[in-house]
Amino acid sequence: KAGGSTLGCSLGFLLHCHDDVVGVGDGGDDASIQMENHTSSSLLAKLTTHIFHKDVYNCDDDAGYILFIVRDPVARALSAFNYDKPNEIDFLHSPDWAKRKAHFYSDCPFYQMEDFVQNGLREEGDSPDRCKRWAKKSIQGINTHNHQNPDHWYFNYQYYLEAIPSDSKILTIRNERIEEDIRSIEDLFECHEQERLALTKSANVGSDQDSLYLSDESISILCQALCNEIQFYKKILHRAINMSEDQLRVSLMELEAKCPHEAIAEECLDVIPDISEKLRDNRGY
């Protein structure tokens, strides 16, 4: 939940665009995810040929570049929580998906993200031990109830970084500075002015204010729970060949303002999960 669908629509992919025939809970087929024949005059759209997404991974191991869309891990976790919370429309149009996802939000007191953190992640939280175990494993992308958990928690930065070849050249667009980073990538490829990418509007529906609220205490708890995810986020930023030292420093400073301990940490209390099975199940090898 970093803005990948919005950028993908701008690049000509059909996955999760407003006019897409594929529902939130559907996987789609080849026709629904392919490019619109690169009719765009955008150089970046012409260079971007395959999808690197939780619903489809059809990139080649020898791809010249891998384009990441990233967002600070706390904001990404909040967005993913809200995105997979089913509403009345979901129960009407995708009832099987909605019923499956509803378990996460109703079986435990996880009604809003603030509730999830306070009841599930906080040691003194008001929820059964099974809910606390579920909360910790889900936010860290560990394979427990993964079909009920928010999908984008399961497919996290660790998954995406470990899924690509270790020597891949990484380009990165930060959700907080989408246009700035798109232009830096275009400049890297000596893009002409008439070849600049025109952005589409956001592909996802906004959330109400209650669903966006996180207390300072909850943000601190989330930072600790997401410590390993934050380390992978930092690795992606450091490997981005389109980012200047100044741009990198700004993003790391913003991260430190939100998660001061985890932003400067080199390792975390929680062991980094072994995701080899996850990679085999979803990437194919």
PDB file of C-alpha atoms in Angstrom:
ATOM      1  CA  LYS A   1       0.000   0.000   0.000  1.00  0.00           C
ATOM      2  CA  ALA A   2       2.498   2.525  -1.207  1.00  0.00           C
ATOM      3  CA  GLY A   3       0.769   3.872  -4.312  1.00  0.00           C
ATOM      4  CA  GLY A   4       1.686   1.063  -6.684  1.00  0.00           C
ATOM      5  CA  SER A   5      -1.801   0.754  -8.164  1.00  0.00           C
ATOM      6  CA  THR A   6      -1.946   4.480  -8.936  1.00  0.00           C
ATOM      7  CA  LEU A   7       1.437   4.433 -10.616  1.00  0.00           C
ATOM      8  CA  GLY A   8       0.635   1.174 -12.415  1.00  0.00           C
ATOM      9  CA  CYS A   9      -2.488   2.749 -13.903  1.00  0.00           C
ATOM     10  CA  SER A  10      -0.407   5.718 -15.069  1.00  0.00           C
ATOM     11  CA  LEU A  11       2.041   3.324 -16.704  1.00  0.00           C
ATOM     12  CA  GLY A  12      -0.742   1.518 -18.566  1.00  0.00           C
ATOM     13  CA  PHE A  13      -1.268  -1.592 -16.456  1.00  0.00           C
ATOM     14  CA  LEU A  14      -4.885  -2.539 -15.753  1.00  0.00           C
ATOM     15  CA  LEU A  15      -4.454  -4.130 -12.326  1.00  0.00           C
ATOM     16  CA  HIS A  16      -6.685  -2.461  -9.681  1.00  0.00           C
ATOM     17  CA  CYS A  17      -7.484   0.617 -11.788  1.00  0.00           C
ATOM     18  CA  HIS A  18     -10.936   2.234 -11.417  1.00  0.00           C
ATOM     19  CA  ASP A  19     -12.092   0.862 -14.766  1.00  0.00           C
ATOM     20  CA  ASP A  20     -10.634  -2.578 -14.034  1.00  0.00           C
ATOM     21  CA  VAL A  21     -13.091  -5.452 -14.142  1.00  0.00           C
ATOM     22  CA  VAL A  22     -11.233  -7.243 -11.370  1.00  0.00           C
ATOM     23  CA  GLY A  23     -12.697  -6.856  -7.866  1.00  0.00           C
ATOM     24  CA  VAL A  24     -10.700  -6.185  -4.723  1.00  0.00           C
ATOM     25  CA  GLY A  25     -10.706  -9.813  -3.727  1.00  0.00           C
ATOM     26  CA  ASP A  26     -10.173 -11.330  -7.174  1.00  0.00           C
ATOM     27  CA  GLY A  27      -6.950 -12.458  -8.685  1.00  0.00           C
ATOM     28  CA  GLY A  28      -7.769 -11.550 -12.266  1.00  0.00           C
ATOM     29  CA  ASP A  29      -6.435 -13.130 -15.435  1.00  0.00           C
ATOM     30  CA  ASP A  30      -3.771 -12.266 -17.966  1.00  0.00           C
ATOM     31  CA  ALA A  31      -6.105 -10.001 -19.928  1.00  0.00           C
ATOM     32  CA  SER A  32      -6.857  -7.902 -16.877  1.00  0.00           C
ATOM     33  CA  ILE A  33      -3.260  -7.249 -15.862  1.00  0.00           C
ATOM     34  CA  GLN A  34      -1.446  -6.657 -19.129  1.00  0.00           C
ATOM     35  CA  MET A  35      -0.369  -3.325 -20.507  1.00  0.00           C
ATOM     36  CA  GLU A  36      -2.574  -1.366 -22.863  1.00  0.00           C
ATOM     37  CA  ASN A  37      -0.023  -2.005 -25.626  1.00  0.00           C
ATOM     38  CA  HIS A  38       2.150   0.881 -24.368  1.00  0.00           C
ATOM     39  CA  THR A  39       0.125   3.437 -26.300  1.00  0.00           C
ATOM     40  CA  SER A  40       1.337   6.135 -23.915  1.00  0.00           C
ATOM     41  CA  SER A  41       3.986   8.557 -25.171  1.00  0.00           C
ATOM     42  CA  SER A  42       5.673   8.269 -21.771  1.00  0.00           C
ATOM     43  CA  LEU A  43       9.195   6.886 -21.898  1.00  0.00           C
ATOM     44  CA  LEU A  44       8.782   5.337 -18.445  1.00  0.00           C
ATOM     45  CA  ALA A  45       5.594   3.562 -19.554  1.00  0.00           C
ATOM     46  CA  LYS A  46       7.416   2.112 -22.559  1.00  0.00           C
ATOM     47  CA  LEU A  47      10.313   0.905 -20.418  1.00  0.00           C
ATOM     48  CA  THR A  48       8.073  -0.698 -17.789  1.00  0.00           C
ATOM     49  CA  THR A  49       7.067  -4.049 -19.244  1.00  0.00           C
ATOM     50  CA  HIS A  50       6.121  -6.444 -16.427  1.00  0.00           C
ATOM     51  CA  ILE A  51       4.374  -6.436 -13.048  1.00  0.00           C
ATOM     52  CA  PHE A  52       6.007  -6.980  -9.679  1.00  0.00           C
ATOM     53  CA  HIS A  53       2.959  -7.160  -7.367  1.00  0.00           C
ATOM     54  CA  LYS A  54       1.411  -9.457  -4.785  1.00  0.00           C
ATOM     55  CA  ASP A  55      -1.251 -10.573  -7.299  1.00  0.00           C
ATOM     56  CA  VAL A  56       1.122 -11.262 -10.166  1.00  0.00           C
ATOM     57  CA  TYR A  57       4.887 -11.586 -10.539  1.00  0.00           C
ATOM     58  CA  ASN A  58       5.895 -11.995 -14.168  1.00  0.00           C
ATOM     59  CA  CYS A  59       9.294 -10.266 -14.140  1.00  0.00           C
ATOM     60  CA  ASP A  60      12.327 -11.986 -15.608  1.00  0.00           C
ATOM     61  CA  ASP A  61      15.382 -12.644 -13.454  1.00  0.00           C
ATOM     62  CA  ASP A  62      17.542 -10.794 -15.968  1.00  0.00           C
ATOM     63  CA  ALA A  63      15.346  -7.665 -15.981  1.00  0.00           C
ATOM     64  CA  GLY A  64      17.457  -4.549 -16.419  1.00  0.00           C
ATOM     65  CA  TYR A  65      15.849  -2.670 -13.538  1.00  0.00           C
ATOM     66  CA  ILE A  66      13.322  -3.279 -10.763  1.00  0.00           C
ATOM     67  CA  LEU A  67      11.023  -0.362  -9.918  1.00  0.00           C
ATOM     68  CA  PHE A  68       9.930  -0.164  -6.271  1.00  0.00           C
ATOM     69  CA  ILE A  69       7.118   2.032  -4.958  1.00  0.00           C
ATOM     70  CA  VAL A  70       7.693   2.551  -1.247  1.00  0.00           C
ATOM     71  CA  ARG A  71       6.124   4.325   1.685  1.00  0.00           C
ATOM     72  CA  ASP A  72       7.230   4.646   5.265  1.00  0.00           C
ATOM     73  CA  PRO A  73       6.394   1.284   6.899  1.00  0.00           C
ATOM     74  CA  VAL A  74       4.019   2.657   9.546  1.00  0.00           C
ATOM     75  CA  ALA A  75       1.910   4.516   6.968  1.00  0.00           C
ATOM     76  CA  ARG A  76       2.004   1.464   4.673  1.00  0.00           C
ATOM     77  CA  ALA A  77       0.803  -0.810   7.491  1.00  0.00           C
ATOM     78  CA  LEU A  78      -2.086   1.547   8.285  1.00  0.00           C
ATOM     79  CA  SER A  79      -3.101   1.781   4.636  1.00  0.00           C
ATOM     80  CA  ALA A  80      -3.007  -2.019   4.243  1.00  0.00           C
ATOM     81  CA  PHE A  81      -5.170  -2.499   7.341  1.00  0.00           C
ATOM     82  CA  ASN A  82      -7.846  -0.150   5.981  1.00  0.00           C
ATOM     83  CA  TYR A  83      -7.633  -1.456   2.417  1.00  0.00           C
ATOM     84  CA  ASP A  84      -8.558  -5.039   3.321  1.00  0.00           C
ATOM     85  CA  LYS A  85     -11.302  -4.156   5.811  1.00  0.00           C
ATOM     86  CA  PRO A  86     -14.499  -5.223   4.003  1.00  0.00           C
ATOM     87  CA  ASN A  87     -17.439  -2.853   3.695  1.00  0.00           C
ATOM     88  CA  GLU A  88     -21.047  -3.287   2.581  1.00  0.00           C
ATOM     89  CA  ILE A  89     -20.123  -3.066  -1.101  1.00  0.00           C
ATOM     90  CA  ASP A  90     -17.516  -5.809  -0.685  1.00  0.00           C
ATOM     91  CA  PHE A  91     -20.071  -8.107   0.973  1.00  0.00           C
ATOM     92  CA  LEU A  92     -22.407  -7.458  -1.964  1.00  0.00           C
ATOM     93  CA  HIS A  93     -19.951  -7.888  -4.846  1.00  0.00           C
ATOM     94  CA  SER A  94     -17.234 -10.143  -3.362  1.00  0.00           C
ATOM     95  CA  PRO A  95     -18.991 -11.992  -0.515  1.00  0.00           C
ATOM     96  CA  ASP A  96     -16.515 -14.870  -0.214  1.00  0.00           C
ATOM     97  CA  TRP A  97     -13.537 -12.531   0.025  1.00  0.00           C
ATOM     98  CA  ALA A  98     -15.379 -10.198   2.418  1.00  0.00           C
ATOM     99  CA  LYS A  99     -16.437 -12.995   4.773  1.00  0.00           C
ATOM    100  CA  ARG A 100     -12.895 -14.354   4.860  1.00  0.00           C
ATOM    101  CA  LYS A 101     -11.317 -10.991   5.576  1.00  0.00           C
ATOM    102  CA  ALA A 102     -13.955 -10.007   8.153  1.00  0.00           C
ATOM    103  CA  HIS A 103     -12.601 -12.620  10.573  1.00  0.00           C
ATOM    104  CA  PHE A 104      -9.468 -10.569  11.172  1.00  0.00           C
ATOM    105  CA  TYR A 105     -11.400  -7.449  12.145  1.00  0.00           C
ATOM    106  CA  SER A 106     -14.201  -9.085  14.156  1.00  0.00           C
ATOM    107  CA  ASP A 107     -12.852 -12.289  15.744  1.00  0.00           C
ATOM    108  CA  CYS A 108     -10.476 -10.120  17.776  1.00  0.00           C
ATOM    109  CA  PRO A 109     -11.015  -6.473  18.883  1.00  0.00           C
ATOM    110  CA  PHE A 110      -9.254  -5.047  15.808  1.00  0.00           C
ATOM    111  CA  TYR A 111     -11.981  -2.680  14.590  1.00  0.00           C
ATOM    112  CA  GLN A 112      -9.630   0.179  13.662  1.00  0.00           C
ATOM    113  CA  MET A 113      -5.844   0.259  13.409  1.00  0.00           C
ATOM    114  CA  GLU A 114      -5.662   2.039  16.769  1.00  0.00           C
ATOM    115  CA  ASP A 115      -7.642  -0.837  18.291  1.00  0.00           C
ATOM    116  CA  PHE A 116      -5.391  -3.386  16.615  1.00  0.00           C
ATOM    117  CA  VAL A 117      -2.276  -1.831  18.132  1.00  0.00           C
ATOM    118  CA  GLN A 118      -3.712  -1.125  21.585  1.00  0.00           C
ATOM    119  CA  ASN A 119      -5.521  -4.461  21.949  1.00  0.00           C
ATOM    120  CA  GLY A 120      -3.272  -6.731  19.924  1.00  0.00           C
ATOM    121  CA  LEU A 121       0.299  -5.414  20.029  1.00  0.00           C
ATOM    122  CA  ARG A 122       0.420  -3.629  23.388  1.00  0.00           C
ATOM    123  CA  GLU A 123       1.531  -5.985  26.168  1.00  0.00           C
ATOM    124  CA  GLU A 124      -1.302  -4.804  28.421  1.00  0.00           C
ATOM    125  CA  GLY A 125      -3.763  -4.951  25.544  1.00  0.00           C
ATOM    126  CA  ASP A 126      -7.366  -5.956  26.147  1.00  0.00           C
ATOM    127  CA  SER A 127      -7.515  -9.082  24.003  1.00  0.00           C
ATOM    128  CA  PRO A 128      -6.946 -12.840  24.473  1.00  0.00           C
ATOM    129  CA  ASP A 129      -3.436 -14.232  24.085  1.00  0.00           C
ATOM    130  CA  ARG A 130      -4.398 -15.883  20.794  1.00  0.00           C
ATOM    131  CA  CYS A 131      -5.320 -12.459  19.395  1.00  0.00           C
ATOM    132  CA  LYS A 132      -2.010 -10.995  20.545  1.00  0.00           C
ATOM    133  CA  ARG A 133      -0.109 -13.831  18.868  1.00  0.00           C
ATOM    134  CA  TRP A 134      -2.183 -13.327  15.711  1.00  0.00           C
ATOM    135  CA  ALA A 135      -1.533  -9.578  15.774  1.00  0.00           C
ATOM    136  CA  LYS A 136       2.241  -9.937  16.135  1.00  0.00           C
ATOM    137  CA  LYS A 137       2.587 -12.583  13.435  1.00  0.00           C
ATOM    138  CA  SER A 138       0.292 -10.811  10.980  1.00  0.00           C
ATOM    139  CA  ILE A 139       2.025  -7.426  11.187  1.00  0.00           C
ATOM    140  CA  GLN A 140       5.365  -9.169  10.615  1.00  0.00           C
ATOM    141  CA  GLY A 141       4.143 -11.112   7.566  1.00  0.00           C
ATOM    142  CA  ILE A 142       4.452 -14.542   9.154  1.00  0.00           C
ATOM    143  CA  ASN A 143       2.300 -17.282   7.635  1.00  0.00           C
ATOM    144  CA  THR A 144      -0.571 -17.520  10.122  1.00  0.00           C
ATOM    145  CA  HIS A 145      -4.145 -17.004   8.881  1.00  0.00           C
ATOM    146  CA  ASN A 146      -2.518 -15.276   5.890  1.00  0.00           C
ATOM    147  CA  HIS A 147      -5.727 -15.475   3.821  1.00  0.00           C
ATOM    148  CA  GLN A 148      -7.548 -13.520   6.538  1.00  0.00           C
ATOM    149  CA  ASN A 149      -4.793 -11.033   7.405  1.00  0.00           C
ATOM    150  CA  PRO A 150      -4.267  -7.850   5.386  1.00  0.00           C
ATOM    151  CA  ASP A 151      -2.570  -9.116   2.215  1.00  0.00           C
ATOM    152  CA  HIS A 152      -0.015  -6.337   2.045  1.00  0.00           C
ATOM    153  CA  TRP A 153       1.281  -7.188   5.510  1.00  0.00           C
ATOM    154  CA  TYR A 154       2.032 -10.693   4.273  1.00  0.00           C
ATOM    155  CA  PHE A 155       3.606  -9.359   1.069  1.00  0.00           C
ATOM    156  CA  ASN A 156       5.914  -6.929   2.795  1.00  0.00           C
ATOM    157  CA  TYR A 157       9.203  -5.238   1.949  1.00  0.00           C
ATOM    158  CA  GLN A 158      11.135  -8.333   2.988  1.00  0.00           C
ATOM    159  CA  TYR A 159       9.164 -10.394   0.465  1.00  0.00           C
ATOM    160  CA  TYR A 160       9.653  -7.965  -2.393  1.00  0.00           C
ATOM    161  CA  LEU A 161      13.351  -7.425  -1.744  1.00  0.00           C
ATOM    162  CA  GLU A 162      14.151 -11.118  -1.309  1.00  0.00           C
ATOM    163  CA  ALA A 163      11.998 -12.054  -4.316  1.00  0.00           C
ATOM    164  CA  ILE A 164      14.219 -10.228  -6.797  1.00  0.00           C
ATOM    165  CA  PRO A 165      17.734 -11.263  -7.867  1.00  0.00           C
ATOM    166  CA  SER A 166      20.285 -10.015  -5.354  1.00  0.00           C
ATOM    167  CA  ASP A 167      22.173  -8.052  -8.012  1.00  0.00           C
ATOM    168  CA  SER A 168      19.116  -6.222  -9.391  1.00  0.00           C
ATOM    169  CA  LYS A 169      19.401  -2.532 -10.151  1.00  0.00           C
ATOM    170  CA  ILE A 170      16.708  -0.826  -8.073  1.00  0.00           C
ATOM    171  CA  LEU A 171      14.785   2.321  -8.953  1.00  0.00           C
ATOM    172  CA  THR A 172      12.605   3.708  -6.182  1.00  0.00           C
ATOM    173  CA  ILE A 173       9.599   6.013  -6.074  1.00  0.00           C
ATOM    174  CA  ARG A 174       8.631   7.231  -2.624  1.00  0.00           C
ATOM    175  CA  ASN A 175       4.908   7.629  -2.037  1.00  0.00           C
ATOM    176  CA  GLU A 176       5.593  10.872  -0.221  1.00  0.00           C
ATOM    177  CA  ARG A 177       7.392  12.304  -3.275  1.00  0.00           C
ATOM    178  CA  ILE A 178       5.960  10.489  -6.272  1.00  0.00           C
ATOM    179  CA  GLU A 179       6.416  13.163  -8.915  1.00  0.00           C
ATOM    180  CA  GLU A 180       9.911  14.142  -7.725  1.00  0.00           C
ATOM    181  CA  ASP A 181      11.112  10.550  -7.954  1.00  0.00           C
ATOM    182  CA  ILE A 182       9.431   9.862 -11.279  1.00  0.00           C
ATOM    183  CA  ARG A 183      11.249  12.865 -12.723  1.00  0.00           C
ATOM    184  CA  SER A 184      14.570  11.661 -11.301  1.00  0.00           C
ATOM    185  CA  ILE A 185      14.088   8.286 -13.016  1.00  0.00           C
ATOM    186  CA  GLU A 186      13.115   9.970 -16.272  1.00  0.00           C
ATOM    187  CA  ASP A 187      16.221  12.138 -16.068  1.00  0.00           C
ATOM    188  CA  LEU A 188      18.323   9.027 -15.483  1.00  0.00           C
ATOM    189  CA  PHE A 189      17.100   7.716 -18.850  1.00  0.00           C
ATOM    190  CA  GLU A 190      17.529  11.111 -20.561  1.00  0.00           C
ATOM    191  CA  CYS A 191      13.794  11.546 -21.046  1.00  0.00           C
ATOM    192  CA  HIS A 192      12.622  14.327 -23.364  1.00  0.00           C
ATOM    193  CA  GLU A 193      10.024  16.782 -22.093  1.00  0.00           C
ATOM    194  CA  GLN A 194       7.277  15.394 -24.351  1.00  0.00           C
ATOM    195  CA  GLU A 195       7.970  11.904 -22.969  1.00  0.00           C
ATOM    196  CA  ARG A 196       7.239  12.790 -19.330  1.00  0.00           C
ATOM    197  CA  LEU A 197       4.704  10.591 -17.507  1.00  0.00           C
ATOM    198  CA  ALA A 198       1.318  12.120 -16.673  1.00  0.00           C
ATOM    199  CA  LEU A 199      -0.004  10.783 -13.375  1.00  0.00           C
ATOM    200  CA  THR A 200      -3.538   9.464 -12.944  1.00  0.00           C
ATOM    201  CA  LYS A 201      -5.662  10.097  -9.877  1.00  0.00           C
ATOM    202  CA  SER A 202      -5.394   7.703  -6.956  1.00  0.00           C
ATOM    203  CA  ALA A 203      -6.699   4.233  -7.781  1.00  0.00           C
ATOM    204  CA  ASN A 204      -7.978   3.606  -4.262  1.00  0.00           C
ATOM    205  CA  VAL A 205     -10.815   5.109  -2.249  1.00  0.00           C
ATOM    206  CA  GLY A 206      -9.942   7.318   0.717  1.00  0.00           C
ATOM    207  CA  SER A 207     -10.537   6.408   4.352  1.00  0.00           C
ATOM    208  CA  ASP A 208     -12.449   8.261   7.052  1.00  0.00           C
ATOM    209  CA  GLN A 209     -10.567  10.089   9.803  1.00  0.00           C
ATOM    210  CA  ASP A 210     -11.266   7.481  12.504  1.00  0.00           C
ATOM    211  CA  SER A 211      -9.615   4.793  10.413  1.00  0.00           C
ATOM    212  CA  LEU A 212      -6.523   6.985   9.912  1.00  0.00           C
ATOM    213  CA  TYR A 213      -5.996   7.826  13.596  1.00  0.00           C
ATOM    214  CA  LEU A 214      -2.954   6.501  15.449  1.00  0.00           C
ATOM    215  CA  SER A 215      -1.938   7.771  18.874  1.00  0.00           C
ATOM    216  CA  ASP A 216       1.706   8.552  19.609  1.00  0.00           C
ATOM    217  CA  GLU A 217       1.849   5.470  21.818  1.00  0.00           C
ATOM    218  CA  SER A 218       0.478   3.266  19.043  1.00  0.00           C
ATOM    219  CA  ILE A 219       2.974   4.641  16.524  1.00  0.00           C
ATOM    220  CA  SER A 220       5.809   3.790  18.909  1.00  0.00           C
ATOM    221  CA  ILE A 221       4.450   0.253  19.409  1.00  0.00           C
ATOM    222  CA  LEU A 222       4.054  -0.182  15.648  1.00  0.00           C
ATOM    223  CA  CYS A 223       7.614   0.978  15.039  1.00  0.00           C
ATOM    224  CA  GLN A 224       8.893  -1.708  17.378  1.00  0.00           C
ATOM    225  CA  ALA A 225       6.721  -4.420  15.819  1.00  0.00           C
ATOM    226  CA  LEU A 226       7.832  -3.315  12.330  1.00  0.00           C
ATOM    227  CA  CYS A 227      11.520  -3.083  13.178  1.00  0.00           C
ATOM    228  CA  ASN A 228      12.629  -5.713  10.646  1.00  0.00           C
ATOM    229  CA  GLU A 229      10.343  -4.240   8.008  1.00  0.00           C
ATOM    230  CA  ILE A 230      11.936  -0.853   8.621  1.00  0.00           C
ATOM    231  CA  GLN A 231      15.383  -2.359   8.016  1.00  0.00           C
ATOM    232  CA  PHE A 232      14.266  -3.723   4.631  1.00  0.00           C
ATOM    233  CA  TYR A 233      12.711  -0.351   3.786  1.00  0.00           C
ATOM    234  CA  LYS A 234      16.056   1.304   4.521  1.00  0.00           C
ATOM    235  CA  LYS A 235      17.870  -1.227   2.333  1.00  0.00           C
ATOM    236  CA  ILE A 236      15.581  -0.426  -0.606  1.00  0.00           C
ATOM    237  CA  LEU A 237      16.184   3.304  -0.179  1.00  0.00           C
ATOM    238  CA  HIS A 238      19.958   2.829   0.028  1.00  0.00           C
ATOM    239  CA  ARG A 239      19.979   0.715  -3.145  1.00  0.00           C
ATOM    240  CA  ALA A 240      17.905   3.154  -5.212  1.00  0.00           C
ATOM    241  CA  ILE A 241      20.164   4.373  -8.003  1.00  0.00           C
ATOM    242  CA  ASN A 242      17.883   7.297  -8.847  1.00  0.00           C
ATOM    243  CA  MET A 243      18.036   8.842  -5.376  1.00  0.00           C
ATOM    244  CA  SER A 244      20.586  11.467  -4.433  1.00  0.00           C
ATOM    245  CA  GLU A 245      22.318  11.574  -1.058  1.00  0.00           C
ATOM    246  CA  ASP A 246      20.140  14.550  -0.113  1.00  0.00           C
ATOM    247  CA  GLN A 247      16.934  12.705  -1.034  1.00  0.00           C
ATOM    248  CA  LEU A 248      18.029   9.653   0.931  1.00  0.00           C
ATOM    249  CA  ARG A 249      18.913  11.761   3.941  1.00  0.00           C
ATOM    250  CA  VAL A 250      15.507  13.478   3.929  1.00  0.00           C
ATOM    251  CA  SER A 251      13.636  10.158   3.907  1.00  0.00           C
ATOM    252  CA  LEU A 252      15.802   8.711   6.671  1.00  0.00           C
ATOM    253  CA  MET A 253      15.310  11.838   8.774  1.00  0.00           C
ATOM    254  CA  GLU A 254      11.534  11.579   8.324  1.00  0.00           C
ATOM    255  CA  LEU A 255      11.695   7.930   9.319  1.00  0.00           C
ATOM    256  CA  GLU A 256      13.746   8.779  12.394  1.00  0.00           C
ATOM    257  CA  ALA A 257      11.201  11.413  13.422  1.00  0.00           C
ATOM    258  CA  LYS A 258       8.496   8.728  13.464  1.00  0.00           C
ATOM    259  CA  CYS A 259      10.508   5.667  14.567  1.00  0.00           C
ATOM    260  CA  PRO A 260      13.657   7.055  16.259  1.00  0.00           C
ATOM    261  CA  HIS A 261      15.074   3.794  17.599  1.00  0.00           C
ATOM    262  CA  GLU A 262      14.287   1.566  14.623  1.00  0.00           C
ATOM    263  CA  ALA A 263      15.482   4.127  12.076  1.00  0.00           C
ATOM    264  CA  ILE A 264      19.052   4.019  13.414  1.00  0.00           C
ATOM    265  CA  ALA A 265      19.061   0.339  14.425  1.00  0.00           C
ATOM    266  CA  GLU A 266      21.060  -2.163  12.405  1.00  0.00           C
ATOM    267  CA  GLU A 267      19.289  -5.207  13.844  1.00  0.00           C
ATOM    268  CA  CYS A 268      16.109  -5.912  15.797  1.00  0.00           C
ATOM    269  CA  LEU A 269      15.035  -7.964  18.789  1.00  0.00           C
ATOM    270  CA  ASP A 270      12.827 -10.152  16.612  1.00  0.00           C
ATOM    271  CA  VAL A 271      14.604 -12.627  14.352  1.00  0.00           C
ATOM    272  CA  ILE A 272      14.153 -11.967  10.623  1.00  0.00           C
ATOM    273  CA  PRO A 273      11.619 -14.568   9.408  1.00  0.00           C
ATOM    274  CA  ASP A 274      12.639 -17.282   6.956  1.00  0.00           C
ATOM    275  CA  ILE A 275      10.345 -16.662   3.987  1.00  0.00           C
ATOM    276  CA  SER A 276      11.692 -19.299   1.594  1.00  0.00           C
ATOM    277  CA  GLU A 277       8.340 -21.105   1.612  1.00  0.00           C
ATOM    278  CA  LYS A 278       6.480 -17.855   0.936  1.00  0.00           C
ATOM    279  CA  LEU A 279       8.741 -17.163  -2.032  1.00  0.00           C
ATOM    280  CA  ARG A 280       8.204 -20.651  -3.461  1.00  0.00           C
ATOM    281  CA  ASP A 281       4.435 -20.416  -3.047  1.00  0.00           C
ATOM    282  CA  ASN A 282       4.070 -17.018  -4.674  1.00  0.00           C
ATOM    283  CA  ARG A 283       7.065 -16.524  -6.946  1.00  0.00           C
ATOM    284  CA  GLY A 284       7.250 -20.157  -8.001  1.00  0.00           C
ATOM    285  CA  TYR A 285      10.786 -21.016  -6.891  1.00  0.00           C
TER     286      TYR A 285
END
